[in-house]
Short mmCIF file of C-alpha atoms and ligand atoms in Angstrom, two decimals:
data_model
loop_
_atom_site.label_atom_id
_atom_site.label_comp_id
_atom_site.label_asym_id
_atom_site.label_seq_id
_atom_site.Cartn_x
_atom_site.Cartn_y
_atom_site.Cartn_z
CA UNK A 1 79.90 28.96 107.34
CA UNK A 2 80.31 27.22 103.98
CA UNK A 3 83.69 26.91 102.21
CA UNK A 4 82.85 30.08 100.28
CA UNK A 5 82.29 31.97 103.55
CA UNK A 6 78.51 31.94 103.23
CA UNK A 7 76.05 31.15 105.98
CA UNK A 8 73.99 28.03 105.38
CA UNK A 9 70.36 28.69 106.29
CA UNK A 10 67.71 25.95 106.40
CA UNK A 11 64.27 27.27 105.39
CA UNK A 12 61.02 25.31 105.63
CA UNK A 13 58.00 26.44 103.61
CA UNK A 14 60.29 27.90 100.95
CA UNK A 15 57.51 27.80 98.33
CA UNK A 16 55.00 29.65 100.53
CA UNK A 17 54.33 33.39 100.68
CA UNK A 18 56.96 34.25 103.30
CA UNK A 19 59.35 31.52 102.15
CA UNK A 20 59.33 32.85 98.57
CA UNK A 21 59.89 36.39 99.84
CA UNK A 22 62.80 35.20 101.97
CA UNK A 23 64.41 33.48 99.01
CA UNK A 24 63.96 36.68 96.98
CA UNK A 25 65.41 38.94 99.68
CA UNK A 26 68.25 36.74 100.91
CA UNK A 27 71.43 38.77 101.36
CA UNK A 28 74.53 37.82 99.37
CA UNK A 29 76.08 36.17 102.45
CA UNK A 30 73.24 33.66 102.85
CA UNK A 31 73.20 30.22 101.25
CA UNK A 32 69.51 29.32 101.62
CA UNK A 33 68.45 25.67 101.44
CA UNK A 34 64.72 25.32 100.99
CA UNK A 35 63.88 21.62 100.71
CA UNK A 36 60.70 20.63 98.91
CA UNK A 37 57.90 18.91 100.79
CA UNK A 38 59.24 15.56 99.48
CA UNK A 39 62.71 16.29 100.80
CA UNK A 40 61.49 17.58 104.16
CA UNK A 41 57.96 16.67 105.19
CA UNK A 42 56.96 18.61 108.30
CA UNK A 43 54.72 15.69 109.23
CA UNK A 44 57.78 13.41 109.48
CA UNK A 45 59.87 14.16 112.60
CA UNK A 46 62.57 11.60 111.70
CA UNK A 47 63.11 13.15 108.29
CA UNK A 48 63.26 16.61 109.87
CA UNK A 49 65.92 15.51 112.37
CA UNK A 50 67.97 13.89 109.60
CA UNK A 51 67.91 17.02 107.41
CA UNK A 52 68.87 19.29 110.29
CA UNK A 53 71.71 16.95 111.30
CA UNK A 54 72.95 16.54 107.71
CA UNK A 55 75.26 19.58 107.90
CA UNK A 56 76.00 22.59 110.09
CA UNK A 57 73.43 25.37 109.71
CA UNK A 58 73.94 28.97 110.80
CA UNK A 59 70.20 29.25 111.45
CA UNK A 60 66.88 27.51 110.82
CA UNK A 61 63.86 29.48 109.60
CA UNK A 62 60.54 27.75 110.18
CA UNK A 63 58.09 29.27 107.68
CA UNK A 64 56.32 26.05 106.61
CA UNK A 65 52.90 25.37 108.07
CA UNK A 66 49.50 23.80 107.53
CA UNK A 67 47.71 27.07 106.72
CA UNK A 68 44.30 25.88 105.45
CA UNK A 69 42.38 27.41 108.37
CA UNK A 70 38.92 26.07 107.51
CA UNK A 71 40.10 22.62 106.37
CA UNK A 72 42.00 22.20 109.64
CA UNK A 73 38.66 21.92 111.46
CA UNK A 74 38.26 18.51 109.77
CA UNK A 75 41.96 17.58 109.70
CA UNK A 76 42.91 18.11 113.31
CA UNK A 77 45.67 15.52 113.44
CA UNK A 78 47.26 16.66 110.16
CA UNK A 79 47.26 20.29 111.36
CA UNK A 80 48.84 19.37 114.71
CA UNK A 81 51.46 17.14 113.03
CA UNK A 82 52.66 19.91 110.72
CA UNK A 83 52.15 22.92 112.99
CA UNK A 84 53.20 21.49 116.35
CA UNK A 85 55.16 18.21 116.03
CA UNK A 86 57.08 19.38 112.95
CA UNK A 87 58.34 22.58 114.62
CA UNK A 88 59.08 20.52 117.77
CA UNK A 89 61.37 18.21 115.80
CA UNK A 90 62.93 21.14 113.95
CA UNK A 91 63.61 23.12 117.12
CA UNK A 92 65.01 20.13 119.01
CA UNK A 93 67.34 19.07 116.18
CA UNK A 94 68.55 22.67 115.84
CA UNK A 95 69.11 22.90 119.61
CA UNK A 96 71.26 19.74 119.55
CA UNK A 97 73.53 21.52 117.07
CA UNK A 98 73.44 24.84 118.97
CA UNK A 99 71.62 26.44 116.03
CA UNK A 100 69.13 29.29 116.54
CA UNK A 101 65.62 29.00 115.09
CA UNK A 102 63.17 31.66 113.94
CA UNK A 103 59.65 30.27 113.90
CA UNK A 104 56.60 32.02 112.40
CA UNK A 105 53.30 31.97 114.22
CA UNK A 106 49.93 33.67 114.09
CA UNK A 107 47.46 36.15 115.57
CA UNK A 108 44.96 33.25 115.62
CA UNK A 109 46.36 32.19 119.01
CA UNK A 110 44.10 34.97 120.40
CA UNK A 111 40.32 34.98 120.72
CA UNK A 112 40.08 38.60 119.53
CA UNK A 113 37.99 39.78 122.47
CA UNK A 114 40.55 42.33 123.69
CA UNK A 115 39.99 45.92 122.66
CA UNK A 116 43.25 47.40 121.44
CA UNK A 117 46.43 45.79 120.12
CA UNK A 118 47.58 42.46 121.54
CA UNK A 119 50.97 42.40 123.27
CA UNK A 120 53.14 39.32 123.68
CA UNK A 121 52.13 38.79 127.33
CA UNK A 122 48.38 38.76 126.63
CA UNK A 123 46.63 35.46 127.40
CA UNK A 124 46.10 33.12 124.46
CA UNK A 125 42.78 31.40 123.72
CA UNK A 126 42.60 30.11 120.13
CA UNK A 127 39.14 29.88 118.60
CA UNK A 128 40.00 27.31 115.94
CA UNK A 129 42.07 24.17 115.29
CA UNK A 130 44.66 26.00 113.19
CA UNK A 131 45.29 28.56 115.96
CA UNK A 132 45.51 25.83 118.60
CA UNK A 133 47.96 23.80 116.52
CA UNK A 134 50.12 26.90 115.93
CA UNK A 135 50.08 27.57 119.67
CA UNK A 136 51.27 23.99 120.17
CA UNK A 137 54.14 24.79 117.80
CA UNK A 138 55.04 27.90 119.77
CA UNK A 139 55.21 25.96 123.04
CA UNK A 140 57.27 23.20 121.42
CA UNK A 141 59.80 25.63 119.92
CA UNK A 142 60.02 27.62 123.14
CA UNK A 143 60.72 24.59 125.29
CA UNK A 144 62.96 22.68 122.84
CA UNK A 145 65.43 25.38 121.81
CA UNK A 146 66.58 28.22 124.07
CA UNK A 147 67.88 30.18 121.07
CA UNK A 148 64.52 30.81 119.46
CA UNK A 149 62.59 33.77 118.16
CA UNK A 150 58.89 33.14 117.60
CA UNK A 151 57.41 35.82 115.38
CA UNK A 152 53.62 36.09 115.31
CA UNK A 153 52.40 37.60 112.04
CA UNK A 154 48.92 38.23 110.65
CA UNK A 155 46.94 38.91 107.47
CA UNK A 156 49.82 38.13 105.10
CA UNK A 157 49.50 39.34 101.50
CA UNK A 158 51.83 38.85 98.56
CA UNK A 159 51.95 38.19 94.84
CA UNK A 160 52.47 34.46 95.42
CA UNK A 161 50.25 31.69 96.76
CA UNK A 162 46.70 32.38 97.81
CA UNK A 163 45.73 35.34 99.93
CA UNK A 164 42.93 37.87 100.39
CA UNK A 165 44.30 40.45 97.92
CA UNK A 166 44.52 37.90 95.11
CA UNK A 167 41.06 36.55 95.90
CA UNK A 168 39.56 40.06 95.83
CA UNK A 169 41.16 40.90 92.49
CA UNK A 170 39.81 37.66 91.00
CA UNK A 171 36.29 38.18 92.36
CA UNK A 172 36.34 41.88 91.44
CA UNK A 173 36.91 40.94 87.81
CA UNK A 174 33.84 38.65 87.91
CA UNK A 175 31.24 40.50 90.00
CA UNK A 176 29.98 44.11 90.20
CA UNK A 177 29.16 43.89 93.94
CA UNK A 178 31.21 42.24 96.71
CA UNK A 179 30.05 41.85 100.31
CA UNK A 180 33.05 41.79 102.64
CA UNK A 181 33.37 41.22 106.40
CA UNK A 182 33.77 44.50 108.27
CA UNK A 183 33.88 43.38 111.92
CA UNK A 184 37.22 41.56 111.90
CA UNK A 185 40.14 43.96 112.26
CA UNK A 186 43.82 43.34 111.65
CA UNK A 187 47.05 44.62 110.14
CA UNK A 188 47.55 43.54 106.52
CA UNK A 189 51.27 42.81 106.11
CA UNK A 190 53.27 41.91 103.04
CA UNK A 191 55.33 38.74 102.94
CA UNK A 192 58.25 40.94 101.84
CA UNK A 193 58.05 43.05 104.99
CA UNK A 194 57.92 39.95 107.17
CA UNK A 195 60.84 38.43 105.26
CA UNK A 196 62.95 41.52 105.79
CA UNK A 197 62.15 41.50 109.54
CA UNK A 198 63.04 37.78 109.72
CA UNK A 199 66.27 38.48 107.88
CA UNK A 200 67.30 41.13 110.43
CA UNK A 201 66.47 38.87 113.36
CA UNK A 202 68.35 35.91 111.85
CA UNK A 203 71.45 37.99 111.09
CA UNK A 204 71.53 39.26 114.66
CA UNK A 205 71.01 35.76 116.15
CA UNK A 206 73.91 34.47 114.06
CA UNK A 207 76.26 37.32 114.93
CA UNK A 208 75.40 37.84 118.58
CA UNK A 209 75.14 34.92 121.03
CA UNK A 210 73.37 37.34 123.41
CA UNK A 211 70.80 38.56 120.88
CA UNK A 212 67.31 38.81 122.40
CA UNK A 213 65.22 35.64 122.15
CA UNK A 214 61.56 34.84 122.88
CA UNK A 215 58.18 35.83 121.52
CA UNK A 216 57.59 38.82 119.22
CA UNK A 217 54.74 40.29 117.22
CA UNK A 218 55.41 41.69 113.78
CA UNK A 219 52.82 43.25 111.44
CA UNK A 220 52.60 46.41 109.36
CA UNK A 221 51.62 49.68 110.97
CA UNK A 222 47.95 50.69 111.22
CA UNK A 223 44.84 48.56 111.14
CA UNK A 224 41.68 48.00 109.15
CA UNK A 225 38.92 45.49 108.49
CA UNK A 226 38.78 43.00 105.60
CA UNK A 227 36.30 45.42 104.04
CA UNK A 228 38.80 48.32 104.38
CA UNK A 229 41.46 46.14 102.81
CA UNK A 230 39.19 45.20 99.90
CA UNK A 231 38.31 48.87 99.25
CA UNK A 232 42.01 49.81 99.32
CA UNK A 233 42.86 47.01 96.88
CA UNK A 234 40.20 48.15 94.38
CA UNK A 235 41.14 51.83 94.73
CA UNK A 236 44.73 51.02 93.77
CA UNK A 237 43.73 48.52 91.08
CA UNK A 238 41.31 51.06 89.54
CA UNK A 239 44.18 53.53 89.09
CA UNK A 240 45.60 50.91 86.73
CA UNK A 241 42.37 50.40 84.81
CA UNK A 242 41.09 47.32 86.67
CA UNK A 243 37.37 46.97 87.50
CA UNK A 244 36.17 48.65 90.70
CA UNK A 245 33.24 46.68 92.19
CA UNK A 246 30.94 48.10 94.82
CA UNK A 247 32.31 46.78 98.17
CA UNK A 248 29.58 46.45 100.79
CA UNK A 249 30.33 45.82 104.50
CA UNK A 250 28.78 42.79 106.18
CA UNK A 251 29.06 41.18 109.63
CA UNK A 252 30.96 37.93 110.25
CA UNK A 253 27.59 36.34 111.09
CA UNK A 254 26.54 36.94 107.45
CA UNK A 255 29.56 35.00 106.16
CA UNK A 256 29.77 31.80 108.20
CA UNK A 257 32.96 29.73 107.87
CA UNK A 258 33.88 26.33 109.39
CA UNK A 259 36.60 27.95 111.55
CA UNK A 260 35.74 30.84 113.88
CA UNK A 261 38.06 33.83 113.54
CA UNK A 262 39.03 36.52 116.05
CA UNK A 263 37.29 39.90 115.72
CA UNK A 264 40.45 41.71 116.80
CA UNK A 265 43.73 40.54 115.24
CA UNK A 266 45.63 43.77 115.81
CA UNK A 267 49.12 43.12 117.19
CA UNK A 268 51.43 45.57 118.96
CA UNK A 269 54.95 45.69 117.52
CA UNK A 270 56.51 47.74 120.34
CA UNK A 271 58.62 44.83 121.63
CA UNK A 272 60.33 44.01 118.33
CA UNK A 273 60.94 47.74 117.79
CA UNK A 274 62.54 48.00 121.22
CA UNK A 275 64.68 44.81 121.08
CA UNK A 276 65.51 44.63 117.38
CA UNK A 277 64.96 48.19 116.15
CA UNK A 278 62.46 46.94 113.54
CA UNK A 279 59.79 49.54 112.74
CA UNK A 280 56.86 48.47 110.55
CA UNK A 281 55.71 50.44 107.52
CA UNK A 282 52.11 51.62 106.95
CA UNK A 283 50.02 48.71 105.64
CA UNK A 284 48.54 50.65 102.74
CA UNK A 285 52.02 51.22 101.24
CA UNK A 286 52.72 47.48 101.33
CA UNK A 287 49.34 46.60 99.83
CA UNK A 288 49.92 49.18 97.09
CA UNK A 289 53.18 47.51 96.17
CA UNK A 290 51.52 44.07 95.95
CA UNK A 291 48.52 45.30 93.92
CA UNK A 292 50.75 47.22 91.52
CA UNK A 293 52.67 44.04 90.79
CA UNK A 294 49.48 42.01 90.31
CA UNK A 295 47.60 44.48 88.09
CA UNK A 296 49.33 45.44 84.89
CA UNK A 297 48.80 49.12 84.04
CA UNK A 298 46.18 49.76 81.34
CA UNK A 299 47.83 50.35 78.00
CA UNK A 300 46.92 53.79 76.67
CA UNK A 301 47.39 55.17 73.19
CA UNK A 302 48.71 52.05 71.51
CA UNK A 303 47.21 51.74 68.00
N1 NAP B 401 48.98 33.55 105.60
C1 NAP B 401 48.68 34.31 106.66
O1 NAP B 401 47.86 35.25 106.58
C2 NAP B 401 49.35 34.04 107.97
C3 NAP B 401 48.92 34.79 109.08
C4 NAP B 401 49.57 34.60 110.31
C5 NAP B 401 50.62 33.69 110.40
N2 NAP B 401 50.99 32.96 109.32
C6 NAP B 401 52.10 32.01 109.49
O2 NAP B 401 53.19 32.51 108.72
C7 NAP B 401 53.94 31.41 108.18
C8 NAP B 401 54.06 31.57 106.67
O3 NAP B 401 52.76 31.62 106.11
P1 NAP B 401 52.54 31.68 104.52
O4 NAP B 401 51.33 32.51 104.29
O5 NAP B 401 53.84 31.98 103.85
O6 NAP B 401 52.14 30.16 104.26
P2 NAP B 401 51.81 29.46 102.86
O7 NAP B 401 51.94 30.41 101.74
O8 NAP B 401 50.53 28.72 103.05
O9 NAP B 401 53.00 28.40 102.73
C9 NAP B 401 53.11 27.33 103.61
C10 NAP B 401 54.28 26.49 103.18
O10 NAP B 401 54.36 25.37 104.07
C11 NAP B 401 54.57 24.23 103.26
N3 NAP B 401 54.04 23.02 103.88
C12 NAP B 401 52.76 22.75 104.23
N4 NAP B 401 52.69 21.49 104.71
C13 NAP B 401 53.94 20.98 104.65
C14 NAP B 401 54.52 19.73 104.99
N5 NAP B 401 53.77 18.72 105.49
N6 NAP B 401 55.84 19.54 104.81
C15 NAP B 401 56.61 20.54 104.29
N7 NAP B 401 56.13 21.73 103.93
C16 NAP B 401 54.81 21.95 104.12
C17 NAP B 401 53.84 24.51 101.96
O11 NAP B 401 54.37 23.65 100.99
P3 NAP B 401 53.68 23.44 99.55
O12 NAP B 401 54.15 24.62 98.77
O13 NAP B 401 54.22 22.15 99.09
O14 NAP B 401 52.19 23.45 99.80
C18 NAP B 401 54.19 25.97 101.75
O15 NAP B 401 55.45 26.10 101.13
C19 NAP B 401 53.22 30.15 108.64
O16 NAP B 401 53.82 29.71 109.84
C20 NAP B 401 51.81 30.62 108.96
O17 NAP B 401 51.21 29.81 109.94
C21 NAP B 401 50.37 33.11 108.11
#
């Protein structure tokens, strides 16, 4: 605790989607420190150890990552440094101080060939470099710090950074027809909803030495394809006077990308509901909230 009775929390990736949401939703009792990339470079294990050792932290939240999925195919070493070695250093330094760590990971650890939602005990088989490097991070955190929660998320959307919803709104303003992949399914989840789940987990880890640890999945409730998500975005945006392009479904094979992506990214959240009492909200409600913030309502009747 700080002199003012607050809990000092170290947050990596504080400028990212989830990091920004966490800073916005931090409870009054949290004193969040979110170093910039210059102050804490996840590719620099020595700097990470020094920052973690610089003062007592109530908890470490690891939300920083190399998230450029396609670029990672060409930058294998950079992706592994940031997504595996960085979290390794973070988790080990936190463990030395007896500090719990919450580390964010991804659905891309799976190959997507399962039918039905993935549970935490399902075998992993990443299809791309990003997913493999994130899996490396999971293993490093798990083995370096016994007081860890690894939270796999997926399909994150928000008003900040770059994400599918923002890309669709931009393209929808430029083109009358959009062709969108319809054979990859997942659970669109707002950064705010993830941040509030992280917040509950962190509070419990701080308060209760026996709080559950380990691997958890957390996404919004329900599932859809990228095409379903695009249609939902434009439906909501159109209510506010934004253009509504014709969204046409296509197969992944018609939209080749450098990194292969899983066809099924749907995650089961039963374990986090059971251990932490966290129940996800329907994804369309979260997407509505994001779109309504991004699209200003049309002004009617102003002379
Ligand atoms: N986005 C998704 O759909 C998705 C899906 C599943 C899981 N996840 C995981 O969820 C977590 C949060 O994702 P997000 O969407 O919030 O990510 P994001 O918006 O891409 O933000 C990533 C953050 O990491 C920081 N970062 C990158 N390289 C760094 C380095 N070398 N040193 C220090 N900071 C560095 C970035 O800093 P700058 O601001 O300086 O670039 C940024 O603040 C990540 O672990 C990600 O792997 C994301």
